[in-house]
JSON list of C-alpha atoms in Angstrom, two decimals:
[
{"chain": "A", "resi": 1, "resn": "ALA", "atom": "CA", "xyz": [128.80, 124.68, 156.59]},
{"chain": "A", "resi": 2, "resn": "GLU", "atom": "CA", "xyz": [125.93, 127.06, 155.83]},
{"chain": "A", "resi": 3, "resn": "LEU", "atom": "CA", "xyz": [125.19, 125.18, 152.59]},
{"chain": "A", "resi": 4, "resn": "GLY", "atom": "CA", "xyz": [124.27, 122.06, 154.54]},
{"chain": "A", "resi": 5, "resn": "ARG", "atom": "CA", "xyz": [125.04, 118.62, 153.20]},
{"chain": "A", "resi": 6, "resn": "VAL", "atom": "CA", "xyz": [125.63, 118.32, 149.45]},
{"chain": "A", "resi": 7, "resn": "GLU", "atom": "CA", "xyz": [125.98, 114.86, 147.94]},
{"chain": "A", "resi": 8, "resn": "VAL", "atom": "CA", "xyz": [127.24, 114.42, 144.40]},
{"chain": "A", "resi": 9, "resn": "LYS", "atom": "CA", "xyz": [126.83, 111.26, 142.34]},
{"chain": "A", "resi": 10, "resn": "MET", "atom": "CA", "xyz": [128.54, 110.97, 138.96]},
{"chain": "A", "resi": 11, "resn": "ASP", "atom": "CA", "xyz": [127.96, 108.22, 136.42]},
{"chain": "A", "resi": 12, "resn": "ILE", "atom": "CA", "xyz": [129.59, 107.80, 133.01]},
{"chain": "A", "resi": 13, "resn": "VAL", "atom": "CA", "xyz": [127.07, 106.76, 130.36]},
{"chain": "A", "resi": 14, "resn": "ALA", "atom": "CA", "xyz": [127.74, 104.85, 127.14]},
{"chain": "A", "resi": 15, "resn": "ASP", "atom": "CA", "xyz": [128.76, 107.84, 125.00]},
{"chain": "A", "resi": 16, "resn": "GLY", "atom": "CA", "xyz": [131.34, 109.00, 127.56]},
{"chain": "A", "resi": 17, "resn": "MET", "atom": "CA", "xyz": [129.17, 111.81, 128.88]},
{"chain": "A", "resi": 18, "resn": "SER", "atom": "CA", "xyz": [128.70, 112.15, 132.61]},
{"chain": "A", "resi": 19, "resn": "GLN", "atom": "CA", "xyz": [125.40, 112.21, 134.44]},
{"chain": "A", "resi": 20, "resn": "VAL", "atom": "CA", "xyz": [125.84, 114.30, 137.58]},
{"chain": "A", "resi": 21, "resn": "SER", "atom": "CA", "xyz": [123.27, 114.41, 140.38]},
{"chain": "A", "resi": 22, "resn": "PHE", "atom": "CA", "xyz": [123.37, 116.84, 143.27]},
{"chain": "A", "resi": 23, "resn": "LEU", "atom": "CA", "xyz": [121.33, 116.06, 146.38]},
{"chain": "A", "resi": 24, "resn": "VAL", "atom": "CA", "xyz": [121.07, 118.87, 148.93]},
{"chain": "A", "resi": 25, "resn": "ASP", "atom": "CA", "xyz": [119.42, 119.40, 152.29]},
{"chain": "A", "resi": 26, "resn": "LYS", "atom": "CA", "xyz": [118.59, 123.12, 152.01]},
{"chain": "A", "resi": 27, "resn": "GLN", "atom": "CA", "xyz": [116.33, 124.98, 149.60]},
{"chain": "A", "resi": 28, "resn": "GLU", "atom": "CA", "xyz": [118.81, 127.89, 149.45]},
{"chain": "A", "resi": 29, "resn": "THR", "atom": "CA", "xyz": [121.61, 125.54, 148.34]},
{"chain": "A", "resi": 30, "resn": "PHE", "atom": "CA", "xyz": [119.31, 123.97, 145.75]},
{"chain": "A", "resi": 31, "resn": "ASP", "atom": "CA", "xyz": [118.50, 127.43, 144.35]},
{"chain": "A", "resi": 32, "resn": "LEU", "atom": "CA", "xyz": [122.20, 128.42, 144.24]},
{"chain": "A", "resi": 33, "resn": "LEU", "atom": "CA", "xyz": [123.24, 125.27, 142.39]},
{"chain": "A", "resi": 34, "resn": "GLN", "atom": "CA", "xyz": [120.47, 125.63, 139.82]},
{"chain": "A", "resi": 35, "resn": "ARG", "atom": "CA", "xyz": [121.29, 129.29, 139.28]},
{"chain": "A", "resi": 36, "resn": "ASP", "atom": "CA", "xyz": [124.99, 128.51, 138.82]},
{"chain": "A", "resi": 37, "resn": "ALA", "atom": "CA", "xyz": [124.54, 125.42, 136.62]},
{"chain": "A", "resi": 38, "resn": "ARG", "atom": "CA", "xyz": [126.53, 127.01, 133.76]},
{"chain": "A", "resi": 39, "resn": "THR", "atom": "CA", "xyz": [129.47, 127.68, 136.06]},
{"chain": "A", "resi": 40, "resn": "LEU", "atom": "CA", "xyz": [129.33, 124.11, 137.38]},
{"chain": "A", "resi": 41, "resn": "GLU", "atom": "CA", "xyz": [129.27, 122.84, 133.79]},
{"chain": "A", "resi": 42, "resn": "ARG", "atom": "CA", "xyz": [132.41, 124.83, 132.92]},
{"chain": "A", "resi": 43, "resn": "MET", "atom": "CA", "xyz": [134.19, 123.70, 136.09]},
{"chain": "A", "resi": 44, "resn": "LEU", "atom": "CA", "xyz": [133.45, 120.06, 135.33]},
{"chain": "A", "resi": 45, "resn": "GLN", "atom": "CA", "xyz": [134.67, 120.46, 131.75]},
{"chain": "A", "resi": 46, "resn": "ASP", "atom": "CA", "xyz": [137.85, 122.19, 132.97]},
{"chain": "A", "resi": 47, "resn": "ALA", "atom": "CA", "xyz": [138.43, 119.15, 135.21]},
{"chain": "A", "resi": 48, "resn": "GLY", "atom": "CA", "xyz": [138.12, 116.83, 132.19]},
{"chain": "A", "resi": 49, "resn": "VAL", "atom": "CA", "xyz": [134.56, 115.66, 132.87]},
{"chain": "A", "resi": 50, "resn": "ARG", "atom": "CA", "xyz": [132.30, 115.53, 129.83]},
{"chain": "A", "resi": 51, "resn": "ALA", "atom": "CA", "xyz": [129.08, 117.12, 131.04]},
{"chain": "A", "resi": 52, "resn": "ASP", "atom": "CA", "xyz": [126.59, 119.73, 129.94]},
{"chain": "A", "resi": 53, "resn": "ALA", "atom": "CA", "xyz": [123.66, 121.47, 131.58]},
{"chain": "A", "resi": 54, "resn": "GLY", "atom": "CA", "xyz": [121.31, 118.70, 130.40]},
{"chain": "A", "resi": 55, "resn": "SER", "atom": "CA", "xyz": [123.34, 116.04, 132.17]},
{"chain": "A", "resi": 56, "resn": "MET", "atom": "CA", "xyz": [123.10, 117.65, 135.61]},
{"chain": "A", "resi": 57, "resn": "GLN", "atom": "CA", "xyz": [120.23, 117.00, 137.98]},
{"chain": "A", "resi": 58, "resn": "PHE", "atom": "CA", "xyz": [119.52, 118.95, 141.15]},
{"chain": "A", "resi": 59, "resn": "ASN", "atom": "CA", "xyz": [117.43, 117.42, 143.94]},
{"chain": "A", "resi": 60, "resn": "LEU", "atom": "CA", "xyz": [116.26, 118.67, 147.30]},
{"chain": "A", "resi": 61, "resn": "ARG", "atom": "CA", "xyz": [116.26, 115.96, 149.96]},
{"chain": "A", "resi": 62, "resn": "GLN", "atom": "CA", "xyz": [112.67, 115.53, 151.10]},
{"chain": "A", "resi": 63, "resn": "ASP", "atom": "CA", "xyz": [113.50, 113.43, 154.15]},
{"chain": "A", "resi": 64, "resn": "SER", "atom": "CA", "xyz": [116.68, 114.67, 155.86]},
{"chain": "A", "resi": 65, "resn": "GLN", "atom": "CA", "xyz": [116.86, 111.36, 157.76]},
{"chain": "A", "resi": 66, "resn": "SER", "atom": "CA", "xyz": [116.96, 109.26, 154.57]},
{"chain": "A", "resi": 67, "resn": "LYS", "atom": "CA", "xyz": [119.78, 106.75, 154.48]},
{"chain": "A", "resi": 68, "resn": "GLU", "atom": "CA", "xyz": [119.42, 105.87, 150.78]},
{"chain": "A", "resi": 69, "resn": "PRO", "atom": "CA", "xyz": [119.30, 109.18, 148.86]},
{"chain": "A", "resi": 70, "resn": "TRP", "atom": "CA", "xyz": [119.81, 107.73, 145.39]},
{"chain": "A", "resi": 71, "resn": "GLY", "atom": "CA", "xyz": [117.35, 104.86, 145.62]}
]
């Protein structure tokens, strides 16, 4: 609960790699995710998701009332 809302969007691109976007409400959560990007990469790979650090994007929600975060 203290992390706030975290939204994850995953797309598979043509070469089978995944593009993973994280959208968070809190600056602290944003900082934690960026710092632990390597761990997230390993966890995704362990789950069978082809991803690397370059395929992950971290975003801080600018408008917490936004209804369309990916648009």
